[in-house]
Tab-separated table of C-alpha atoms and ligand atoms in Angstrom:
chain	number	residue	atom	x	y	z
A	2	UNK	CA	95.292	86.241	14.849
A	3	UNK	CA	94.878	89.244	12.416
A	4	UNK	CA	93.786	86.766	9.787
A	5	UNK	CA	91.022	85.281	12.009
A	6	UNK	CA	89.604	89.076	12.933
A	7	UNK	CA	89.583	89.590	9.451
A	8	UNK	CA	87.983	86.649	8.594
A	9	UNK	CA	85.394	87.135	11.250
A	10	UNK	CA	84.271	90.818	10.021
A	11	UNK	CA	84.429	89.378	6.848
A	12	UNK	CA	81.285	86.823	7.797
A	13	UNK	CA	79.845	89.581	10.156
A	14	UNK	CA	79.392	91.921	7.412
A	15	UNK	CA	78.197	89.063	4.857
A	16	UNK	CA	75.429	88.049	7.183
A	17	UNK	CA	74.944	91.526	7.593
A	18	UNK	CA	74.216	91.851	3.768
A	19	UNK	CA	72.095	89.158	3.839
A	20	UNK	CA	69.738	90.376	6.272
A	21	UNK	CA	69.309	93.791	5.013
A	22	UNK	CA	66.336	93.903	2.365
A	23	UNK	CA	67.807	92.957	-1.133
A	24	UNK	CA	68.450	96.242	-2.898
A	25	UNK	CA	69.504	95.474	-6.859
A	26	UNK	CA	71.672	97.095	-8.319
A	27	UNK	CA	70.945	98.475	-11.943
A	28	UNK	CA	74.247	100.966	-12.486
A	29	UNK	CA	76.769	99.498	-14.893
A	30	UNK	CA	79.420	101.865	-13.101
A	31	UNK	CA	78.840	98.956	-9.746
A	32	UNK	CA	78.114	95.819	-11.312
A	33	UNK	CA	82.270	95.039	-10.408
A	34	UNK	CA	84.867	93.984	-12.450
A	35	UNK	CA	85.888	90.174	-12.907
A	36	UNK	CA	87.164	87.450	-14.867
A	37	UNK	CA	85.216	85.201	-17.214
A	38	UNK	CA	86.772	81.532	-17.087
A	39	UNK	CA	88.147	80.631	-20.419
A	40	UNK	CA	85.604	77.732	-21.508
A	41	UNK	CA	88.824	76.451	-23.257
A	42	UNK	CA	91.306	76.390	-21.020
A	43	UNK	CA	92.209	72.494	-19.881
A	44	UNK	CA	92.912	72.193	-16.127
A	45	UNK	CA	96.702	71.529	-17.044
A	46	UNK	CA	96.345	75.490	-18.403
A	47	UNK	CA	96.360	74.386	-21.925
A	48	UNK	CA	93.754	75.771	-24.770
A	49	UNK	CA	91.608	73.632	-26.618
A	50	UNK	CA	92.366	73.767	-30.179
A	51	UNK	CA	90.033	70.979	-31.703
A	52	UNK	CA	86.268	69.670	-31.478
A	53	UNK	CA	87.685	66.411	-30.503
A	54	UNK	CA	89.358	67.864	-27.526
A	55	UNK	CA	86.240	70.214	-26.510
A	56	UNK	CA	83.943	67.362	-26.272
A	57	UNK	CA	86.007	66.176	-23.787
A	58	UNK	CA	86.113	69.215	-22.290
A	59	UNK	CA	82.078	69.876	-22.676
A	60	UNK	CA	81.999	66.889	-20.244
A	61	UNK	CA	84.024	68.030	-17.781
A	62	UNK	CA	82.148	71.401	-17.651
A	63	UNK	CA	78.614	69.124	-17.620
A	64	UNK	CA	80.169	67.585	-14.707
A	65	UNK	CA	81.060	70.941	-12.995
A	66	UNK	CA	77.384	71.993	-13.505
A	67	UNK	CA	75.534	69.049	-12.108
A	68	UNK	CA	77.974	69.123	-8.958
A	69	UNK	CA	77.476	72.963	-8.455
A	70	UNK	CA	74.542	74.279	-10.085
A	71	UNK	CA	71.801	71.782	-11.030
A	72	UNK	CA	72.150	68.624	-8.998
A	73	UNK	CA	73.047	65.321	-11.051
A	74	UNK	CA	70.747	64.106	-14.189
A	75	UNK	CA	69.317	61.048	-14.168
A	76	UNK	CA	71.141	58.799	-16.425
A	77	UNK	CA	68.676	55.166	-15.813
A	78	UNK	CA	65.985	54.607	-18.370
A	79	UNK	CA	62.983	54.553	-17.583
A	80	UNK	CA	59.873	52.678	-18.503
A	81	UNK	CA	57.502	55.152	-20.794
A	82	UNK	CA	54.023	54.209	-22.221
A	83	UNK	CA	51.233	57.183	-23.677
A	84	UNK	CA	48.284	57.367	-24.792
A	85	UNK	CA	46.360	59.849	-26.676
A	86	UNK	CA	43.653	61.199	-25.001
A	87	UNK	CA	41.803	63.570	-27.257
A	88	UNK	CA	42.292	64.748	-30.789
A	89	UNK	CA	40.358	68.067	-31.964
A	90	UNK	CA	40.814	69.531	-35.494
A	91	UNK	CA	41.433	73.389	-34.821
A	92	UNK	CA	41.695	76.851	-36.724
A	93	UNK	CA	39.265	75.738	-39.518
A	94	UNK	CA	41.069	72.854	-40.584
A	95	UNK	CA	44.620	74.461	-40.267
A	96	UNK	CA	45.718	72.830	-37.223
A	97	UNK	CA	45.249	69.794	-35.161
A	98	UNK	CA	45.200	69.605	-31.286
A	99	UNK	CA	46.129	66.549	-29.232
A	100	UNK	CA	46.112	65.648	-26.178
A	101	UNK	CA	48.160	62.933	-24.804
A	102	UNK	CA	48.656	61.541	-21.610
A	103	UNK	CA	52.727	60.090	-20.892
A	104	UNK	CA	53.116	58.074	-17.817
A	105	UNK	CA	56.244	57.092	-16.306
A	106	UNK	CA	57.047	53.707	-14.721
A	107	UNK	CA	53.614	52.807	-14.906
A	108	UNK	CA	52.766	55.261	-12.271
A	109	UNK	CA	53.624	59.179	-12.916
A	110	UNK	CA	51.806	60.907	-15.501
A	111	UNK	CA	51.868	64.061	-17.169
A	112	UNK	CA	49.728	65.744	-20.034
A	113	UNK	CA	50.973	67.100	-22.807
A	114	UNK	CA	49.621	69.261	-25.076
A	115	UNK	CA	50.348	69.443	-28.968
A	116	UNK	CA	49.169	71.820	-32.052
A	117	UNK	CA	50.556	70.344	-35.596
A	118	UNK	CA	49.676	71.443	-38.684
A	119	UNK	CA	47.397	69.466	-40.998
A	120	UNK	CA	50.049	68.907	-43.773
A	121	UNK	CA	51.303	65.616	-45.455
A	122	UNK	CA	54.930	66.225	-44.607
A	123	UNK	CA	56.715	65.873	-40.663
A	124	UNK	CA	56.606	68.524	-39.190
A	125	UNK	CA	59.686	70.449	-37.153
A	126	UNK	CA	58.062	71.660	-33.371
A	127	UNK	CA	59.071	73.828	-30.604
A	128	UNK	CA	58.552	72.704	-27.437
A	129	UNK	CA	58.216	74.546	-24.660
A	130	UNK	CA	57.057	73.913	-20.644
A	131	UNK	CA	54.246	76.730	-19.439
A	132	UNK	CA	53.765	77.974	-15.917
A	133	UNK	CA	50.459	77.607	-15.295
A	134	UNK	CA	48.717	74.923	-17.061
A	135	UNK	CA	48.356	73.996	-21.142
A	136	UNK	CA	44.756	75.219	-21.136
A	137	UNK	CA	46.483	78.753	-20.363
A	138	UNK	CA	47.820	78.538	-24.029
A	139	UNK	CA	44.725	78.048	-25.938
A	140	UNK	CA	41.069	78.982	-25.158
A	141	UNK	CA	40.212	75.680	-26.518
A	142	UNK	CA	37.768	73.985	-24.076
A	143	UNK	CA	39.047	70.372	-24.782
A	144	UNK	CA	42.330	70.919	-23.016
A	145	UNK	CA	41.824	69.719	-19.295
A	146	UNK	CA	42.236	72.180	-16.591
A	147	UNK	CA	45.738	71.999	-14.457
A	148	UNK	CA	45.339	71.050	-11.092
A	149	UNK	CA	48.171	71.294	-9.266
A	150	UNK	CA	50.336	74.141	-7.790
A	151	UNK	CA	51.468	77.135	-9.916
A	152	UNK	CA	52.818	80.438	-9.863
A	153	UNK	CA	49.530	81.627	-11.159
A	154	UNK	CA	47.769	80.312	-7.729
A	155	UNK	CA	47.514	83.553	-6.369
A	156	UNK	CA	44.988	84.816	-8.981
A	157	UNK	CA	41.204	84.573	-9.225
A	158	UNK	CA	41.320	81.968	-12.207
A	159	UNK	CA	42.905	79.549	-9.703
A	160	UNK	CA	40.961	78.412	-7.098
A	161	UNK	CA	42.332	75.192	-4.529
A	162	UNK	CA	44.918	74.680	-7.094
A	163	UNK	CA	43.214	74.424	-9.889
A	164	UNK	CA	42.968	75.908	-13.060
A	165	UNK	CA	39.252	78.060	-13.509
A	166	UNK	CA	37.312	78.105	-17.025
A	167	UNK	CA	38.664	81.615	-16.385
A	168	UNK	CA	41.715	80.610	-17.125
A	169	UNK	CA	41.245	79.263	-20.619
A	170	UNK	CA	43.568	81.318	-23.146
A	171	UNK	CA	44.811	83.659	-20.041
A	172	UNK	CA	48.777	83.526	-21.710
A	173	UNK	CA	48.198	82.450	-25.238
A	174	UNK	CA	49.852	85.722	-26.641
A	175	UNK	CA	53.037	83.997	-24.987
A	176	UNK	CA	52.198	80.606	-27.386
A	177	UNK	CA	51.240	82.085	-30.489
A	178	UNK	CA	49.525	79.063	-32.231
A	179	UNK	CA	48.617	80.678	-34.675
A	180	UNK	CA	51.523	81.960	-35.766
A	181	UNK	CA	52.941	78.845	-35.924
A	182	UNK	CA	50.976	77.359	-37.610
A	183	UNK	CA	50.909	79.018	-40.634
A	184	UNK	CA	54.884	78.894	-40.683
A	185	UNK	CA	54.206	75.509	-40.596
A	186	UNK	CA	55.732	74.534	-37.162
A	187	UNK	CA	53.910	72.817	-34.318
A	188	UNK	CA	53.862	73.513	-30.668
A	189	UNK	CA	54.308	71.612	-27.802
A	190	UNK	CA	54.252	72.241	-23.925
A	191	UNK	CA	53.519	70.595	-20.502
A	192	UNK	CA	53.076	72.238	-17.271
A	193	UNK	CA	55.884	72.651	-15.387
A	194	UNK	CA	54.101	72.118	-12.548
A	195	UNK	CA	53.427	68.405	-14.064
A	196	UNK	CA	57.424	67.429	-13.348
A	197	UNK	CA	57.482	69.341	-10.087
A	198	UNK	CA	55.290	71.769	-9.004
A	199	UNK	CA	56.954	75.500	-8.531
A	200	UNK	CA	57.496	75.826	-4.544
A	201	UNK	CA	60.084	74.799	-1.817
A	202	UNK	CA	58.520	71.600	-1.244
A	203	UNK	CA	56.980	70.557	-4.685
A	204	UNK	CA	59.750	67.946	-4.725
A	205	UNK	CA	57.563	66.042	-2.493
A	206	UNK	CA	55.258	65.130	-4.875
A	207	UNK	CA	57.256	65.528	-8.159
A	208	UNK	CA	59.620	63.174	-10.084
A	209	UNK	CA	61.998	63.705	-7.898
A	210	UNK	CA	60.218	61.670	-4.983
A	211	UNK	CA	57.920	59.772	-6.669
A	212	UNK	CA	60.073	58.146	-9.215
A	213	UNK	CA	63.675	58.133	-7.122
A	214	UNK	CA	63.606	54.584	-6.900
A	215	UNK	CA	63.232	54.483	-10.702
A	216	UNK	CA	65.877	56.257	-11.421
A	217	UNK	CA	68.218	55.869	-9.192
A	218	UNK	CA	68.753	59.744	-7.453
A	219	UNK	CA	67.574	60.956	-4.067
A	220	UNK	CA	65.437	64.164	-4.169
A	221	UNK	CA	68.279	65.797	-2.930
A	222	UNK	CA	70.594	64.905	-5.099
A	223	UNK	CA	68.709	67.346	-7.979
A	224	UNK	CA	66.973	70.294	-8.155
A	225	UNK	CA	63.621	71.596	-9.877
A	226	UNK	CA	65.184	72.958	-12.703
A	227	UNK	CA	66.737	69.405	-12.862
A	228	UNK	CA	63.444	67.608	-13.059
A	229	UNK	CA	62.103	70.318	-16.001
A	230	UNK	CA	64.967	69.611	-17.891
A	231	UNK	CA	64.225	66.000	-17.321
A	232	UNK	CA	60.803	65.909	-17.786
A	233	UNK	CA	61.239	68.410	-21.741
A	234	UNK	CA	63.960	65.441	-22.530
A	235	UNK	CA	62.133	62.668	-21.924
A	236	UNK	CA	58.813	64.322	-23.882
A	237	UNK	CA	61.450	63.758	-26.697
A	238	UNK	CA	61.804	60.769	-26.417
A	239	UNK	CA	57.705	60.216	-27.095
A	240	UNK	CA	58.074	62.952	-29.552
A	241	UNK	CA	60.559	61.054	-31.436
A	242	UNK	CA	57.629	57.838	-31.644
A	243	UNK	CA	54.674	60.720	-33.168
A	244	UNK	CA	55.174	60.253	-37.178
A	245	UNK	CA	53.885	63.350	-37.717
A	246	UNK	CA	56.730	64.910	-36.310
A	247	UNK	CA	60.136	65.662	-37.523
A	248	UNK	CA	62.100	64.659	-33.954
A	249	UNK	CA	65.324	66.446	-36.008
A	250	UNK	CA	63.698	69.877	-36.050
A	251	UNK	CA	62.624	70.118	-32.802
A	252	UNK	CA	63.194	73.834	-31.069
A	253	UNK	CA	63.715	74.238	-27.491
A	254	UNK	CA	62.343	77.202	-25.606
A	255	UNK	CA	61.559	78.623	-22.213
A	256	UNK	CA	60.636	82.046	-20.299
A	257	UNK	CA	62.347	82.896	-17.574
A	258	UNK	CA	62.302	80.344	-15.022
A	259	UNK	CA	61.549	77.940	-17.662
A	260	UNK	CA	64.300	79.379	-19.648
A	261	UNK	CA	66.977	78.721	-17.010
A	262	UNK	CA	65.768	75.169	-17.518
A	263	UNK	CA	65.171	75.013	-21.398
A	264	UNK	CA	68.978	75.825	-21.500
A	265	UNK	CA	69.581	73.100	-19.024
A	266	UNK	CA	67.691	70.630	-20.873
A	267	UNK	CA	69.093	71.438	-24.211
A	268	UNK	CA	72.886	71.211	-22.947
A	269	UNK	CA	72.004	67.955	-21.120
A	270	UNK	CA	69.988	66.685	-24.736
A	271	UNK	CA	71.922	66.913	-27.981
A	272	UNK	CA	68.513	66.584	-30.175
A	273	UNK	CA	67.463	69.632	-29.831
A	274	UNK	CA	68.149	71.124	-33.045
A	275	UNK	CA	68.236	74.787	-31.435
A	276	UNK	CA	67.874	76.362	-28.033
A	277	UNK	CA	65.804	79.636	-27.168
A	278	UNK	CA	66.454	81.872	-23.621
A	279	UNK	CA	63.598	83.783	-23.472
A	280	UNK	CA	64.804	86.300	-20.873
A	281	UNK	CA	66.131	83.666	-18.767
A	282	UNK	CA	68.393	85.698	-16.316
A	283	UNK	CA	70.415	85.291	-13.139
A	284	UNK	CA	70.869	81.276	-13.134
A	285	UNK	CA	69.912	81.375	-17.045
A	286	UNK	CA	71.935	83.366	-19.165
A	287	UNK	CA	72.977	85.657	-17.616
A	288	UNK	CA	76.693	86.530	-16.594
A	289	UNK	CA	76.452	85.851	-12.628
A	290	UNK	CA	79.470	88.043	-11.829
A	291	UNK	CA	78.037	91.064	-13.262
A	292	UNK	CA	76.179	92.401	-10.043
A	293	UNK	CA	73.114	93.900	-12.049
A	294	UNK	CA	69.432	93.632	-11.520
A	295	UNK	CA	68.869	89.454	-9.668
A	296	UNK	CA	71.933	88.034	-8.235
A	297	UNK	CA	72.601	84.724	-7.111
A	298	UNK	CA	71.680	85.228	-3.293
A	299	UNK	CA	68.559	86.933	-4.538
A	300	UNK	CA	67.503	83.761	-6.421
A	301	UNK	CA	68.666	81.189	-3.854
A	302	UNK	CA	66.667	82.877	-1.570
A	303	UNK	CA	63.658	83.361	-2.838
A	304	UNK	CA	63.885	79.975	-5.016
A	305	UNK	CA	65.546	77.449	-2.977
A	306	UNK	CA	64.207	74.455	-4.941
A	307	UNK	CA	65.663	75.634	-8.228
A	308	UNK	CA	69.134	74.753	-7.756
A	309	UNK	CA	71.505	72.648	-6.170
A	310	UNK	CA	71.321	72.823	-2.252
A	311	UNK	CA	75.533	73.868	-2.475
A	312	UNK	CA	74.545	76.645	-5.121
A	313	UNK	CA	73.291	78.908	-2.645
A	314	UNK	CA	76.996	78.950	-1.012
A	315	UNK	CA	78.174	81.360	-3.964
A	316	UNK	CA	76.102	84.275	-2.993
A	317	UNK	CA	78.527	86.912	-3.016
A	318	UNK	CA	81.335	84.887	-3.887
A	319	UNK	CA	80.373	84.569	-7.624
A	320	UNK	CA	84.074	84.588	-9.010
A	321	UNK	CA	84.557	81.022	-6.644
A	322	UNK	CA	83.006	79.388	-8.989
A	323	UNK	CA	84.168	77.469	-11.901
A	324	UNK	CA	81.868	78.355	-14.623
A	325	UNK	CA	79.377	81.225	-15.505
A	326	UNK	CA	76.666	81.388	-18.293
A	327	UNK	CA	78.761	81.794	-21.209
A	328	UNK	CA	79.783	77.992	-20.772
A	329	UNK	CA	76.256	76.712	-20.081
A	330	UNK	CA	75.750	78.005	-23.785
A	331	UNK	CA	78.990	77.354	-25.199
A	332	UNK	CA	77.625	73.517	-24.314
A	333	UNK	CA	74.629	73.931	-26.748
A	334	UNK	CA	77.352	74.584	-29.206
A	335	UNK	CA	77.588	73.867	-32.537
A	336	UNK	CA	73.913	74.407	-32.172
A	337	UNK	CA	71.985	78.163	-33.089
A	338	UNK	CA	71.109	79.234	-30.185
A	339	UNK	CA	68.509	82.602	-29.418
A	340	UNK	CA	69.509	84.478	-26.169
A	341	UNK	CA	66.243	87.153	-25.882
A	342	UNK	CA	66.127	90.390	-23.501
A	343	UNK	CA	63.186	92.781	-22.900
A	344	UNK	CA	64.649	97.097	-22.242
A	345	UNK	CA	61.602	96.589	-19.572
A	346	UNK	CA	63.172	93.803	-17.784
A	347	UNK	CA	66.598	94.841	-16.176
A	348	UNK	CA	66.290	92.160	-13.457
A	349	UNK	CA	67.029	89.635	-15.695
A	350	UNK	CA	70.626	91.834	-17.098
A	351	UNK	CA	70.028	92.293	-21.073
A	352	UNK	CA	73.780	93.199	-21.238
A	353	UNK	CA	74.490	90.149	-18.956
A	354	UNK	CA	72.512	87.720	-20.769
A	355	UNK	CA	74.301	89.590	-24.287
A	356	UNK	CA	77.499	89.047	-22.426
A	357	UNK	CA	76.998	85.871	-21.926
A	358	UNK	CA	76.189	84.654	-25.502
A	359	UNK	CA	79.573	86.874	-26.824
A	360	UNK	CA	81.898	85.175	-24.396
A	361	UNK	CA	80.273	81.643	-26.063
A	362	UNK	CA	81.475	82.382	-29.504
A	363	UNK	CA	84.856	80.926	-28.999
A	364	UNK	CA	83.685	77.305	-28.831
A	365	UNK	CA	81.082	78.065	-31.922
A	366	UNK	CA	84.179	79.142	-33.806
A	367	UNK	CA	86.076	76.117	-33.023
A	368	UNK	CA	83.054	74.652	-35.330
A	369	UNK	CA	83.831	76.740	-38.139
A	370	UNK	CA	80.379	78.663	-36.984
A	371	UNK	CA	79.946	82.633	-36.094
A	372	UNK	CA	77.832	82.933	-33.370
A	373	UNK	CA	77.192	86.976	-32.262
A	374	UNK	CA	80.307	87.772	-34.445
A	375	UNK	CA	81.441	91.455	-33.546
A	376	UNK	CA	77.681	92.905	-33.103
A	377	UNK	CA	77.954	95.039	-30.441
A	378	UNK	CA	75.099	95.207	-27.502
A	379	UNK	CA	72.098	96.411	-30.651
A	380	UNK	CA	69.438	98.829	-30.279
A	381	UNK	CA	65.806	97.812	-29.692
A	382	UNK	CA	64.243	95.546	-31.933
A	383	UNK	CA	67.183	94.548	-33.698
A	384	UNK	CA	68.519	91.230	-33.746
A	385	UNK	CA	72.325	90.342	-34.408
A	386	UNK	CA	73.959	87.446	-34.612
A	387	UNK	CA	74.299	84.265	-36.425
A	388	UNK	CA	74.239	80.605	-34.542
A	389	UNK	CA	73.835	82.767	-31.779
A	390	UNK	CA	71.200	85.318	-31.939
A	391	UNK	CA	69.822	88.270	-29.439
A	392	UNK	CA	67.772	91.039	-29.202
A	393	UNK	CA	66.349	93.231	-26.838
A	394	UNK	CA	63.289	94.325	-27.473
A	395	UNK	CA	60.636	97.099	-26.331
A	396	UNK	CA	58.711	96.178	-23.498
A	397	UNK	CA	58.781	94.391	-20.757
A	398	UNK	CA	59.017	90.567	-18.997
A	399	UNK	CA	57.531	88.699	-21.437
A	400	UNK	CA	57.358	86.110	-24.331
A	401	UNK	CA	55.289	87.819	-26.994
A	402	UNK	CA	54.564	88.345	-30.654
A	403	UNK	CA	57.615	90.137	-31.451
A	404	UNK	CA	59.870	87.216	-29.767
A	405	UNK	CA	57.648	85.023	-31.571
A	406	UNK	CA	58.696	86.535	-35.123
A	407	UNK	CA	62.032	86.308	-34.721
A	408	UNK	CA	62.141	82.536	-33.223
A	409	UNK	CA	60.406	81.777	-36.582
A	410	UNK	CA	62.682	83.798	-38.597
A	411	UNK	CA	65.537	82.165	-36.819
A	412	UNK	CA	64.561	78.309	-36.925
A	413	UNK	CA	63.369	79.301	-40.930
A	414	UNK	CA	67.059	80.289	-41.327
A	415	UNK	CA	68.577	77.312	-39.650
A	416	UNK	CA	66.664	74.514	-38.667
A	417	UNK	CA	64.127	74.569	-41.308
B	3	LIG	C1	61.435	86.023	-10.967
B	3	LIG	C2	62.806	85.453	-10.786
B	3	LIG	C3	63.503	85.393	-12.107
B	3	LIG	C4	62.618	84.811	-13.178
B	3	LIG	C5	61.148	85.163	-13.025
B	3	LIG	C6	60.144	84.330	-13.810
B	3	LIG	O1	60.770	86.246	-9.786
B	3	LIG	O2	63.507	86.265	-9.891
B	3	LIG	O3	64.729	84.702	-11.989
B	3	LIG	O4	62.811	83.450	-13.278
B	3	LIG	O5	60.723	85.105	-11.729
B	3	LIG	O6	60.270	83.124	-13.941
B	3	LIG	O7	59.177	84.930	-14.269
């Protein structure tokens, strides 16, 4: 009887949280104390002690995170054809921009925008889904306007859902062509809007619905961040057919939202040569437990369609589950991986998203690699690390030139 009171001001006072306003915590002396699970440790209790053994374990943990976190990845093939719709030379002859359209079972396409350099040799690329639409990247006036949903809707370059002239060039500081160009990398990206548009019921119209049949999943059964990750991986797979690409040096980023999937993708896709979290946060990388800035009732609330229906169950009971992000990116080992934090952006947890990337390094060690090594948590603007990487820089939420400098610095050093 005492256990069922209990138990019953225990789910008064839960619901009671829940329906007070979402206050965040941002004092380090309250984010709570807890234990990490050991990405190592076998379910018999025993440690892993060899690569052969951890990729049997990396399995299990994918399993864990489709069944919790992300919904299931499709695993059917499915029928791809593209086509290339424009081709502009750009930046005086430095650069050239495509356009192609990729269309799934004959029926679902998407348009994807790429900026290669005019040399003899393949290329490596980053790739990279936007927010709002590829002509957001460039001012260039051949890319065609989004016109679908996004995040950017509420703004006077969007009008009915789609993209304004306005809009033209609106984020390219976040894309840095330029840049990239002259460190001779190319850049790719796709709305993410294009896979499934960014709101509780873009499902309807997305991948998931349109093309369940196809591949074999109810809508349901996945989440959005699912279908990004699905949608960057199978824009490999047409990468890998463009000669002028090399499909072994091709970087994986994201900001933010699209960060939470860019690590999804790249754990769920072993040809990605490297991953990048751009400030990628609660549900991203950083450590759920830690009860700092976002947590995961916050983001299941206000984001419903980004995870797994179940997920939302672990608001406030964080420790119940089986994983946090430190295994998500111990899965991208023995890959380099970038973990990225702005002083200006405490939502997302810089020393949560650091966290997470330290308590990786055991499985980069078991591949003879040093990931963050001893660094402690730096100062601003200077990145530590090996085949895993971080900073936190000045400013705030953001992917910007600074970020940009060290991704290149990073993929020169160990992609390139
Ligand atoms: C916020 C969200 C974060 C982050 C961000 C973004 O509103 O709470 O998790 O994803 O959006 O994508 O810019």
């Amino acid at each position: 009887m005492k256990k069922l009171i209990f138990l019953l001001c225990m789910l008064g006072s839960m619901q009671a949280m829940a329906q007070q306003p979402f206050v965040a915590n941002y004092d380090e002396n309250k984010v709570g104390n807890f234990t990490l699970p050991n990405p190592l440790k076998k379910t018999d209790g025993s440690l892993i002690q060899s690569v052969k053994d951890w990729e049997i374990q990396r399995t299990y943990w994918l399993g864990l995170y489709e069944q919790y976190m992300f919904g299931k990845m499709p695993k059917k093939k499915i029928a791809q054809s593209y086509q290339l719709i424009s081709k502009t030379n750009i930046m005086a002859g430095k650069a050239t921009q495509y356009i192609w359209k990729l269309t799934f079972a004959g029926k679902y396409d998407v348009t994807v925008l790429g900026v290669l350099p005019n040399v003899k040799t393949k290329v490596p690329v980053f790739i990279g889904l936007n927010f709002c639409g590829n002509q957001t990247t460039s001012s260039d006036p051949n890319i065609p306007l989004f016109d679908k949903f996004t995040v950017c809707n509420n703004k006077p370059d969007y009008v009915n859902n789609k993209g304004q002239e306005s809009s033209r060039g609106s984020w390219s500081s976040r894309w840095q062509f330029e840049k990239l160009i002259a460190a001779g990398y190319g850049s790719i990206t796709i709305a993410c809007g294009d896979f499934e548009e960014d709101k509780a019921d873009g499902y309807l119209t997305g991948v998931r619905s349109v093309l369940a049949k196809e591949l074999g999943l109810q809508a349901d059964e996945w989440s959005a961040n699912g279908a990004w990750a699905w949608g960057l991986n199978r824009t490999v797979d047409f990468l890998e057919k463009i000669p002028q690409i090399d499909a072994k040096r091709i970087i994986l980023h994201g900001h933010s939202r699209l960060g939470k999937a860019a690590l999804w993708a790249g754990v769920n896709d072993k040809r990605y040569a490297a991953v990048i979290s751009n400030e990628s946060g609660e549900g991203g990388a950083a450590i759920s437990r830690r009860n700092y800035g976002e947590n995961l009732w916050r983001i299941t609330n206000s984001f419903p369609h980004w995870f797994y229906k179940d997920y939302k169950n672990y608001a406030y009971k964080e420790n119940d589950l089986p994983f946090d992000s430190h295994i998500l990116m111990s899965l991208i080992a023995p890959r380099p991986i970038y973990i990225a934090s702005a002083v200006g952006d405490q939502w997302s947890d810089p020393k949560g998203e650091f966290m997470g990337g330290q308590q990786a390094e055991a499985v980069y060690q078991l591949y003879g690699k040093t990931g963050l090594g001893k660094n402690d948590f730096p100062a601003l603007n200077t990145p530590v690390g090996q085949q895993i990487r971080y900073h936190i820089r000045e400013g705030n939420h953001d992917i910007n030139a600074y970020d940009w400098d060290q991704y290149i610095d990073f993929a020169n050093k160990l992609i390139k």
